[in-house]
Short mmCIF file of C-alpha atoms and ligand atoms in Angstrom, two decimals:
data_model
loop_
_atom_site.label_atom_id
_atom_site.label_comp_id
_atom_site.label_asym_id
_atom_site.label_seq_id
_atom_site.Cartn_x
_atom_site.Cartn_y
_atom_site.Cartn_z
CA MET A 259 -14.74 -74.12 95.61
CA LEU A 260 -13.29 -71.18 93.70
CA PRO A 261 -11.38 -73.31 91.16
CA VAL A 262 -14.50 -75.39 90.53
CA LEU A 263 -16.52 -72.25 89.99
CA MET A 264 -13.91 -70.90 87.58
CA LEU A 265 -13.88 -74.16 85.70
CA LEU A 266 -17.66 -74.03 85.37
CA ILE A 267 -17.50 -70.46 84.11
CA CYS A 268 -14.87 -71.46 81.57
CA LEU A 269 -16.92 -74.40 80.38
CA ALA A 270 -20.02 -72.27 80.16
CA GLN A 271 -18.12 -69.72 78.12
CA THR A 272 -16.65 -72.19 75.66
CA SER A 273 -19.95 -73.91 75.18
CA THR A 274 -21.85 -70.70 74.54
CA SER A 275 -19.27 -68.76 72.52
CA SER A 276 -18.29 -71.46 70.04
CA PRO A 277 -20.50 -72.54 67.16
CA VAL A 278 -21.06 -76.26 66.80
CA ASN A 279 -18.98 -77.12 63.77
CA LEU A 280 -15.43 -76.73 65.00
CA GLU A 281 -14.26 -80.01 63.61
CA ASN A 282 -10.49 -80.46 63.35
CA ASN A 283 -9.34 -79.90 59.79
CA ALA A 284 -5.63 -79.10 60.08
CA CYS A 285 -2.94 -81.48 61.34
CA SER A 286 0.78 -80.95 61.73
CA HIS A 287 1.51 -84.52 60.54
CA LEU A 288 -0.12 -86.19 57.55
CA LEU A 289 -0.95 -89.44 59.36
CA ASP A 290 -2.86 -87.57 62.06
CA TYR A 291 -5.54 -86.67 59.50
CA ARG A 292 -6.81 -90.24 59.85
CA VAL A 293 -7.59 -89.59 63.50
CA LYS A 294 -8.05 -85.85 63.24
CA SER A 295 -11.02 -85.56 65.57
CA ILE A 296 -9.05 -86.98 68.50
CA SER A 297 -5.42 -86.16 67.64
CA ARG A 298 -3.64 -83.52 69.68
CA ASN A 299 -1.68 -82.55 66.54
CA CYS A 300 -4.88 -81.36 64.87
CA TYR A 301 -7.01 -78.26 65.27
CA HIS A 302 -9.82 -76.34 63.62
CA ASN A 303 -8.77 -73.83 60.96
CA PRO A 304 -11.73 -71.60 60.06
CA ASP A 305 -10.07 -70.57 56.76
CA VAL A 306 -10.64 -74.06 55.36
CA GLY A 307 -13.42 -73.61 52.84
CA ALA A 308 -13.87 -69.91 53.60
CA THR A 309 -14.27 -67.26 50.90
CA THR A 310 -11.77 -64.46 50.32
CA PRO A 311 -13.92 -61.81 52.10
CA GLU A 312 -14.58 -64.18 55.02
CA MET A 313 -10.88 -64.87 55.45
CA ILE A 314 -9.94 -61.20 55.19
CA LYS A 315 -12.45 -60.23 57.89
CA ARG A 316 -11.53 -63.13 60.14
CA ASN A 317 -7.89 -62.13 59.97
CA GLY A 318 -8.79 -58.67 61.22
CA TYR A 319 -8.91 -56.61 58.03
CA GLY A 320 -11.69 -54.87 56.19
CA VAL A 321 -12.75 -55.76 52.67
CA GLU A 322 -14.37 -53.91 49.79
CA SER A 323 -15.83 -55.67 46.79
CA HIS A 324 -15.77 -53.94 43.41
CA ASP A 325 -17.50 -54.97 40.21
CA VAL A 326 -15.46 -54.58 37.05
CA THR A 327 -17.19 -54.91 33.69
CA THR A 328 -14.93 -55.85 30.78
CA ASP A 329 -15.45 -54.55 27.25
CA ASP A 330 -16.73 -57.98 26.24
CA GLY A 331 -19.36 -58.06 28.97
CA TYR A 332 -17.83 -60.20 31.72
CA ILE A 333 -18.48 -58.89 35.22
CA LEU A 334 -15.54 -59.53 37.51
CA GLN A 335 -15.45 -59.15 41.24
CA ILE A 336 -12.21 -57.83 42.63
CA TYR A 337 -11.41 -57.24 46.30
CA ARG A 338 -9.62 -54.51 48.18
CA VAL A 339 -8.12 -55.28 51.58
CA ILE A 340 -8.48 -52.48 54.09
CA SER A 341 -5.91 -51.91 56.80
CA LYS A 342 -6.77 -52.50 60.45
CA GLN A 343 -6.96 -48.75 61.03
CA ALA A 344 -10.31 -47.94 59.40
CA GLY A 345 -10.29 -45.78 56.31
CA SER A 346 -6.53 -45.69 56.10
CA ASN A 347 -5.99 -46.92 52.53
CA GLU A 348 -5.98 -43.27 51.46
CA LYS A 349 -2.85 -42.25 49.53
CA LYS A 350 -1.17 -45.60 49.93
CA GLN A 351 0.54 -47.16 46.95
CA PRO A 352 -1.77 -49.67 45.25
CA VAL A 353 -0.59 -53.23 44.70
CA TYR A 354 -2.63 -55.44 42.41
CA LEU A 355 -2.34 -59.24 42.84
CA GLU A 356 -3.29 -61.59 40.00
CA HIS A 357 -3.68 -65.32 40.65
CA GLY A 358 -2.71 -68.35 38.55
CA ILE A 359 -4.43 -71.34 36.96
CA LEU A 360 -7.03 -73.27 38.98
CA LEU A 361 -6.92 -70.58 41.66
CA ASP A 362 -8.59 -67.29 42.51
CA SER A 363 -8.09 -64.49 45.05
CA ASP A 364 -8.14 -67.09 47.87
CA ALA A 365 -4.52 -67.82 46.93
CA TRP A 366 -3.47 -64.56 48.58
CA THR A 367 -5.48 -64.94 51.80
CA PHE A 368 -5.77 -68.61 52.84
CA VAL A 369 -2.56 -69.24 54.82
CA GLY A 370 -3.28 -66.91 57.75
CA GLU A 371 -0.37 -64.67 58.72
CA ARG A 372 1.70 -66.09 55.88
CA SER A 373 -0.70 -64.67 53.27
CA LEU A 374 0.74 -62.08 50.89
CA ALA A 375 -2.35 -59.84 51.03
CA TYR A 376 -2.04 -59.22 54.79
CA SER A 377 1.73 -58.88 54.68
CA LEU A 378 1.44 -56.13 52.05
CA VAL A 379 -1.33 -54.28 53.92
CA ASP A 380 0.74 -54.37 57.11
CA ASP A 381 3.64 -53.03 55.06
CA GLY A 382 1.55 -49.97 54.16
CA TYR A 383 0.16 -50.83 50.72
CA ASP A 384 -3.35 -50.52 49.31
CA VAL A 385 -3.95 -54.13 48.28
CA TRP A 386 -6.26 -55.24 45.46
CA LEU A 387 -7.01 -58.86 44.55
CA GLY A 388 -8.01 -59.76 41.01
CA ASN A 389 -10.37 -62.56 40.00
CA GLN A 390 -10.24 -63.59 36.37
CA ARG A 391 -13.42 -64.48 34.47
CA GLY A 392 -14.79 -67.95 35.15
CA THR A 393 -13.46 -68.19 38.71
CA PRO A 394 -16.17 -68.58 41.37
CA TYR A 395 -16.09 -64.85 42.23
CA SER A 396 -16.30 -63.64 38.63
CA ARG A 397 -19.02 -65.61 36.93
CA ARG A 398 -21.47 -62.96 35.83
CA HIS A 399 -21.84 -61.65 32.29
CA GLU A 400 -24.07 -58.97 30.79
CA THR A 401 -25.79 -61.45 28.47
CA LEU A 402 -24.21 -64.92 28.79
CA LYS A 403 -24.68 -67.54 31.49
CA THR A 404 -22.00 -70.00 32.63
CA THR A 405 -24.18 -72.77 31.22
CA ASP A 406 -23.69 -71.23 27.74
CA LEU A 407 -20.72 -72.81 25.94
CA GLU A 408 -19.90 -69.38 24.56
CA TYR A 409 -19.22 -68.04 28.05
CA TRP A 410 -16.11 -70.27 28.28
CA ASP A 411 -14.82 -69.49 24.80
CA TYR A 412 -11.90 -67.36 25.91
CA ASN A 413 -8.18 -67.95 25.76
CA LEU A 414 -5.19 -66.26 27.39
CA ASP A 415 -5.07 -63.41 24.84
CA THR A 416 -8.67 -62.44 25.56
CA VAL A 417 -8.28 -62.38 29.33
CA ALA A 418 -5.01 -60.42 29.05
CA VAL A 419 -6.62 -57.72 26.95
CA TYR A 420 -10.01 -57.49 28.67
CA ASP A 421 -9.75 -58.60 32.31
CA ILE A 422 -6.31 -57.26 33.15
CA SER A 423 -6.93 -53.92 31.49
CA ALA A 424 -10.38 -53.45 33.05
CA SER A 425 -9.22 -54.45 36.54
CA LEU A 426 -6.12 -52.24 36.50
CA ASN A 427 -8.08 -49.28 35.18
CA LYS A 428 -10.57 -49.81 37.99
CA VAL A 429 -7.79 -49.72 40.59
CA ALA A 430 -6.29 -46.60 38.99
CA ASN A 431 -9.69 -44.99 38.94
CA GLU A 432 -10.62 -45.82 42.54
CA THR A 433 -7.26 -44.87 44.02
CA GLY A 434 -6.34 -41.96 41.77
CA MET A 435 -2.84 -43.49 41.71
CA GLU A 436 -2.48 -44.16 38.01
CA GLY A 437 1.15 -44.89 37.18
CA SER A 438 2.04 -46.01 40.70
CA ILE A 439 0.37 -49.43 40.77
CA ILE A 440 2.63 -52.40 41.42
CA TYR A 441 1.46 -55.55 39.63
CA ILE A 442 2.26 -58.85 41.33
CA GLY A 443 1.30 -61.93 39.35
CA HIS A 444 1.70 -65.63 39.96
CA SER A 445 1.98 -68.16 37.12
CA ARG A 446 -0.89 -67.36 34.67
CA GLY A 447 -1.04 -63.97 36.39
CA THR A 448 2.44 -63.36 34.92
CA THR A 449 1.57 -64.70 31.46
CA LEU A 450 -1.38 -62.32 31.29
CA ILE A 451 0.56 -59.19 32.25
CA PHE A 452 3.38 -60.06 29.82
CA MET A 453 0.77 -60.38 27.05
CA TYR A 454 -1.05 -57.20 27.98
CA ALA A 455 2.12 -55.17 28.45
CA ALA A 456 3.60 -56.41 25.15
CA GLU A 457 0.34 -55.67 23.31
CA TYR A 458 -0.39 -52.29 24.94
CA PRO A 459 2.94 -50.98 26.26
CA GLU A 460 1.86 -47.34 26.53
CA GLU A 461 -1.32 -48.11 28.43
CA THR A 462 0.56 -50.42 30.78
CA GLU A 463 3.19 -47.76 31.44
CA ARG A 464 0.43 -45.23 32.11
CA LEU A 465 -1.03 -47.55 34.77
CA LEU A 466 1.87 -49.41 36.37
CA LYS A 467 5.07 -48.66 38.24
CA GLY A 468 6.46 -52.13 37.77
CA ILE A 469 5.85 -55.86 37.68
CA ILE A 470 6.84 -58.59 40.11
CA ALA A 471 6.44 -61.96 38.42
CA LEU A 472 6.26 -65.02 40.68
CA SER A 473 6.85 -68.38 38.91
CA PRO A 474 6.83 -66.50 35.59
CA ILE A 475 5.49 -68.31 32.53
CA ALA A 476 6.16 -67.13 29.00
CA PHE A 477 8.37 -70.07 28.07
CA PHE A 478 8.21 -73.58 29.45
CA ASN A 479 10.88 -76.00 30.55
CA PRO A 480 8.64 -78.55 32.26
CA LYS A 481 9.15 -81.82 34.10
CA PRO A 482 8.61 -84.84 31.79
CA TYR A 483 5.03 -85.66 32.86
CA ILE A 484 3.99 -82.03 32.33
CA GLU A 485 5.82 -82.02 28.98
CA PHE A 486 3.80 -85.10 28.02
CA LEU A 487 0.50 -83.42 28.97
CA LEU A 488 1.44 -80.29 27.07
CA THR A 489 2.43 -82.32 24.02
CA ILE A 490 -0.97 -83.99 23.81
CA GLY A 491 -2.75 -80.83 25.03
CA PRO A 492 -3.94 -79.44 21.69
CA SER A 493 -5.45 -82.72 20.42
CA LEU A 494 -6.88 -83.57 23.83
CA GLY A 495 -8.42 -80.10 24.02
CA LYS A 496 -9.93 -80.46 20.57
CA SER A 497 -11.54 -83.77 21.54
CA LEU A 498 -12.99 -82.27 24.71
CA LYS A 499 -14.44 -79.36 22.76
CA ALA A 500 -15.95 -81.79 20.26
CA LEU A 501 -17.70 -83.37 23.26
CA GLY A 502 -19.05 -79.99 24.28
CA ILE A 503 -16.61 -79.54 27.15
CA ARG A 504 -15.19 -76.02 27.30
CA VAL A 505 -14.05 -75.88 30.89
CA PHE A 506 -12.28 -78.04 33.45
CA PHE A 507 -13.96 -78.15 36.86
CA GLN A 508 -17.00 -76.05 35.99
CA TYR A 509 -18.42 -76.91 39.40
CA PRO A 510 -15.27 -76.84 41.54
CA THR A 511 -17.13 -77.01 44.86
CA ILE A 512 -18.15 -80.60 44.20
CA LEU A 513 -14.57 -81.69 43.55
CA LYS A 514 -13.27 -79.71 46.52
CA GLN A 515 -15.81 -81.32 48.81
CA PHE A 516 -14.90 -84.73 47.46
CA LEU A 517 -11.20 -84.12 48.11
CA GLU A 518 -11.88 -82.72 51.57
CA PHE A 519 -13.84 -85.90 52.21
CA ILE A 520 -11.25 -88.41 50.97
CA CYS A 521 -8.03 -86.61 51.99
CA PRO A 522 -8.35 -87.37 55.73
CA SER A 523 -8.37 -91.10 54.89
CA PHE A 524 -5.72 -90.87 52.15
CA PRO A 525 -3.48 -87.98 53.18
CA TYR A 526 -0.43 -89.25 51.26
CA PHE A 527 -2.45 -89.59 48.08
CA CYS A 528 -3.68 -86.01 48.45
CA GLU A 529 -0.20 -84.75 49.21
CA PHE A 530 0.91 -86.51 46.03
CA ILE A 531 -1.65 -84.45 44.09
CA VAL A 532 -0.19 -81.29 45.61
CA PHE A 533 3.22 -82.54 44.45
CA LEU A 534 1.92 -83.22 40.91
CA VAL A 535 0.59 -79.68 40.53
CA SER A 536 3.46 -77.90 42.31
CA GLY A 537 6.76 -79.78 42.43
CA LYS A 538 8.81 -81.10 45.35
CA LEU A 539 7.27 -80.21 48.69
CA PRO A 540 9.92 -79.39 51.31
CA GLN A 541 8.12 -76.11 52.00
CA PHE A 542 4.56 -77.45 52.03
CA MET A 543 3.02 -77.61 55.51
CA PRO A 544 0.94 -80.74 56.22
CA GLU A 545 -1.50 -78.56 58.16
CA ASP A 546 -2.45 -76.89 54.86
CA LEU A 547 -3.54 -80.13 53.17
CA LEU A 548 -7.33 -79.77 53.52
CA ASN A 549 -6.97 -76.02 53.44
CA PHE A 550 -5.28 -76.21 50.02
CA PHE A 551 -7.95 -78.48 48.58
CA SER A 552 -10.69 -76.24 49.91
CA HIS A 553 -9.35 -73.43 47.67
CA PHE A 554 -7.97 -75.44 44.74
CA PRO A 555 -8.88 -76.20 42.00
CA THR A 556 -11.18 -73.58 40.49
CA SER A 557 -12.41 -73.62 36.89
CA TRP A 558 -10.06 -73.51 33.91
CA ALA A 559 -11.12 -72.86 30.30
CA VAL A 560 -10.08 -75.62 27.89
CA ASN A 561 -8.97 -72.97 25.36
CA GLN A 562 -6.37 -71.72 27.80
CA ALA A 563 -5.02 -75.23 28.36
CA ILE A 564 -4.80 -75.59 24.58
CA GLN A 565 -2.99 -72.28 24.21
CA TYR A 566 -0.43 -73.08 26.92
CA SER A 567 0.17 -76.43 25.18
CA GLN A 568 0.62 -74.69 21.83
CA MET A 569 3.09 -72.26 23.40
CA ASN A 570 5.10 -75.12 24.85
CA ASN A 571 5.04 -77.19 21.67
CA ALA A 572 5.99 -74.27 19.43
CA ASP A 573 8.45 -73.07 22.07
CA LYS A 574 7.15 -69.56 21.47
CA PHE A 575 5.32 -66.92 23.52
CA GLN A 576 2.52 -66.59 21.03
CA LYS A 577 -1.17 -65.91 20.47
CA PHE A 578 -3.78 -68.64 20.17
CA ASP A 579 -3.23 -70.89 17.16
CA TYR A 580 -6.59 -71.34 15.38
CA GLY A 581 -5.11 -73.27 12.45
CA LYS A 582 -4.05 -71.83 9.09
CA THR A 583 -7.36 -70.63 7.69
CA LYS A 584 -8.70 -68.94 10.79
CA ASN A 585 -5.24 -67.54 11.64
CA LEU A 586 -5.31 -65.75 8.28
CA GLU A 587 -8.70 -64.24 9.16
CA GLU A 588 -7.70 -63.30 12.71
CA TYR A 589 -4.11 -62.23 12.25
CA GLY A 590 -3.59 -61.81 8.51
CA GLN A 591 -0.91 -64.51 8.58
CA ASP A 592 -1.12 -68.28 8.75
CA THR A 593 0.84 -68.69 11.99
CA PRO A 594 -0.04 -67.05 15.33
CA PRO A 595 1.95 -63.86 16.00
CA GLU A 596 4.50 -63.91 18.80
CA TYR A 597 4.31 -61.45 21.69
CA ASP A 598 7.25 -59.07 21.64
CA LEU A 599 8.56 -58.88 25.22
CA GLY A 600 11.00 -56.24 23.97
CA LYS A 601 8.08 -53.77 23.95
CA ILE A 602 7.89 -53.97 27.74
CA LYS A 603 9.95 -51.13 29.23
CA LEU A 604 8.60 -51.24 32.79
CA PRO A 605 10.78 -52.58 35.61
CA VAL A 606 10.23 -56.36 35.83
CA TYR A 607 11.37 -58.67 38.63
CA LEU A 608 11.31 -62.40 37.91
CA LEU A 609 11.20 -64.65 40.99
CA TYR A 610 11.28 -68.42 40.64
CA GLY A 611 12.06 -71.62 42.57
CA VAL A 612 14.18 -74.57 41.48
CA ASN A 613 11.47 -77.12 42.37
CA ASP A 614 9.01 -75.63 39.85
CA ILE A 615 7.39 -78.24 37.58
CA PHE A 616 6.79 -75.84 34.65
CA ILE A 617 9.89 -73.68 34.43
CA THR A 618 13.61 -73.59 35.23
CA GLY A 619 16.19 -70.84 35.58
CA LYS A 620 16.81 -71.30 31.86
CA SER A 621 13.25 -70.50 30.76
CA VAL A 622 13.15 -67.53 33.16
CA LYS A 623 16.41 -66.27 31.64
CA ARG A 624 14.78 -66.32 28.20
CA VAL A 625 12.08 -63.96 29.46
CA TYR A 626 14.72 -61.78 31.08
CA ASP A 627 16.82 -61.59 27.90
CA GLN A 628 13.88 -60.58 25.73
CA LEU A 629 12.40 -57.93 28.03
CA GLY A 630 12.96 -54.35 26.88
CA SER A 631 13.11 -53.15 30.48
CA GLU A 632 16.09 -51.16 31.69
CA LYS A 633 15.43 -52.29 35.27
CA LYS A 634 15.04 -56.06 35.36
CA GLN A 635 16.25 -58.80 37.62
CA ILE A 636 16.02 -62.55 38.20
CA LEU A 637 15.92 -63.86 41.75
CA LYS A 638 16.02 -67.52 42.66
CA ILE A 639 13.96 -67.87 45.85
CA PRO A 640 15.28 -68.25 48.49
CA VAL A 641 18.16 -65.94 47.56
CA ASP A 642 21.71 -67.17 48.33
CA ASN A 643 20.38 -70.34 49.92
CA ASP A 644 20.74 -73.72 48.27
CA LYS A 645 19.55 -75.90 51.14
CA LYS A 646 17.24 -78.59 49.76
CA GLU A 647 14.62 -78.10 52.48
CA ASP A 648 14.28 -74.39 51.67
CA GLN A 649 13.73 -74.52 47.90
CA PHE A 650 10.48 -73.27 46.35
CA ASN A 651 8.16 -75.09 43.95
CA HIS A 652 5.62 -73.48 41.59
CA ASN A 653 3.03 -72.84 44.30
CA ASP A 654 5.30 -72.13 47.25
CA PHE A 655 4.90 -68.51 46.14
CA PHE A 656 1.64 -68.47 48.06
CA TYR A 657 1.85 -71.34 50.60
CA ALA A 658 5.52 -71.93 51.60
CA LYS A 659 6.32 -72.50 55.25
CA ASN A 660 9.07 -69.85 55.26
CA ILE A 661 7.40 -67.52 52.77
CA THR A 662 7.75 -64.41 54.92
CA THR A 663 11.53 -64.53 55.31
CA PHE A 664 12.33 -66.11 51.94
CA LEU A 665 9.95 -64.20 49.68
CA TYR A 666 8.17 -61.24 51.26
CA GLU A 667 11.35 -59.70 52.63
CA GLU A 668 12.90 -59.80 49.15
CA MET A 669 9.77 -58.36 47.57
CA SER A 670 9.60 -55.61 50.15
CA LYS A 671 13.19 -54.62 49.32
CA ILE A 672 12.41 -54.54 45.60
CA MET A 673 9.31 -52.42 46.16
CA LYS A 674 10.92 -49.95 48.58
CA ASP A 675 14.16 -49.58 46.59
CA ASN A 676 12.87 -49.60 43.02
CA LEU A 677 9.11 -49.18 42.78
CA GLN A 678 8.32 -46.09 44.83
CA PRO A 679 5.06 -44.35 43.86
CA ASN A 680 5.24 -41.29 41.61
CA GLY A 681 5.80 -37.94 43.29
CA GLN A 682 7.83 -39.36 46.22
C1 NAG B 854 -13.25 -42.93 37.04
O1 NAG B 854 -14.22 -43.34 36.11
C2 NAG B 854 -15.28 -42.42 35.96
C3 NAG B 854 -16.34 -43.04 35.09
O2 NAG B 854 -15.79 -43.64 33.96
C4 NAG B 854 -14.73 -41.13 35.39
O3 NAG B 854 -15.76 -40.20 35.24
C5 NAG B 854 -13.69 -40.60 36.36
O4 NAG B 854 -13.09 -39.43 35.84
C6 NAG B 854 -12.62 -41.62 36.64
N1 NAG B 854 -11.76 -41.14 37.70
C7 NAG B 854 -10.43 -41.26 37.64
C8 NAG B 854 -9.69 -40.76 38.85
O5 NAG B 854 -9.83 -41.71 36.69
C1 NAG B 855 11.21 -72.05 58.53
O1 NAG B 855 10.02 -72.17 59.29
C2 NAG B 855 10.13 -73.08 60.36
C3 NAG B 855 8.74 -73.21 60.99
O2 NAG B 855 8.18 -71.97 61.27
C4 NAG B 855 11.16 -72.56 61.35
O3 NAG B 855 11.32 -73.45 62.42
C5 NAG B 855 12.51 -72.41 60.61
O4 NAG B 855 13.46 -71.85 61.45
C6 NAG B 855 12.34 -71.54 59.39
N1 NAG B 855 13.56 -71.54 58.62
C7 NAG B 855 14.21 -70.42 58.26
C8 NAG B 855 15.48 -70.61 57.49
O5 NAG B 855 13.79 -69.31 58.52
#
């Protein structure tokens, strides 16, 4: 009698406490996605399709949202992750995280305990998550709408100068910790800080303690199919703009929903897409397949794709190339000026993986050699480990299976040994 009663109570509890839509959406083996609703290797992951604030709260942290208005009128939304002990971000060292292409602040919060944002908060930092203009969280503007072509008329130089500067100044202002902020960027997040720091070295030094660059991109050394895309990038971009297309994936939700719909039936095809945008996948967890495509891709301005292509084709870390006539107007010279990495004196740590599709140790070394920093270092992740199954690709820096031991422990050492806040 008692066991039956207990069973009834349990059933009653599960049926009342759980909302209806707890469909399985994460499977530990790719093939199980085809039978996900009945497979024992599948479960429901509530972070699939969730927003950054939803994920932060669900993982037991608090979240603040801050509006940042850039000097050219874009209104960005950046997030601050609050430690489990309420109100305890006071006097902690701020860390600012900046995401890469086709991503947004979700990149730092969508893999549960493996997410960098939570790891840093638990480690005692005051964590801020940037969202560049045009991403789903940062789509407001003082006068423009996202349906205006002009809204999307920005390149990498513009975002580096306006978004990065405005967001970092906001963090400095809110925390009162100017000069102690640690900047952690991934992919485009590294390109932007290199541009900003080379263009405004004094202001960057006033704000930051140092830079940790994950999958750093100033120079390319891409896999052949990426090289091909970058080679045709400028002319392809021009054609798209002639057709009135200024942005890839303007309505990313539609594409995400489509992928979430087809991936369960074609899990290997979807994994292949992850491979195409990341590199080899020994560290990718099958259970993140739908999760990944519920947060990727976000929108990407065509001008930025053109500029990256130009940088690759010219083999230079340079400003946007408008063509001779307009270059003369913009820059007073007929070729785009190069960014001088030698102007950057802040400590810079360059972390990369050998499975990256965009860069190699060689292109990272070029950044390293040109940096003016006294304190600088290159780390191949994982350090002192050449096992095939442990190597990182471009995006493993936010989703790798062993990210905590391979990456976060190294970053924690760097931050504790070399990037202590001022006055300590
Ligand atoms: C923050 O910004 C406000 C308004 O611009 C300014 O008055 C204030 O002094 C700033 N605070 C800090 C700590 O920089
Ligand atoms: C990597 O993660 C897997 C799964 O959590 C674990 O079994 C394995 O031991 C980890 N490898 C290393 C080198 O830490």
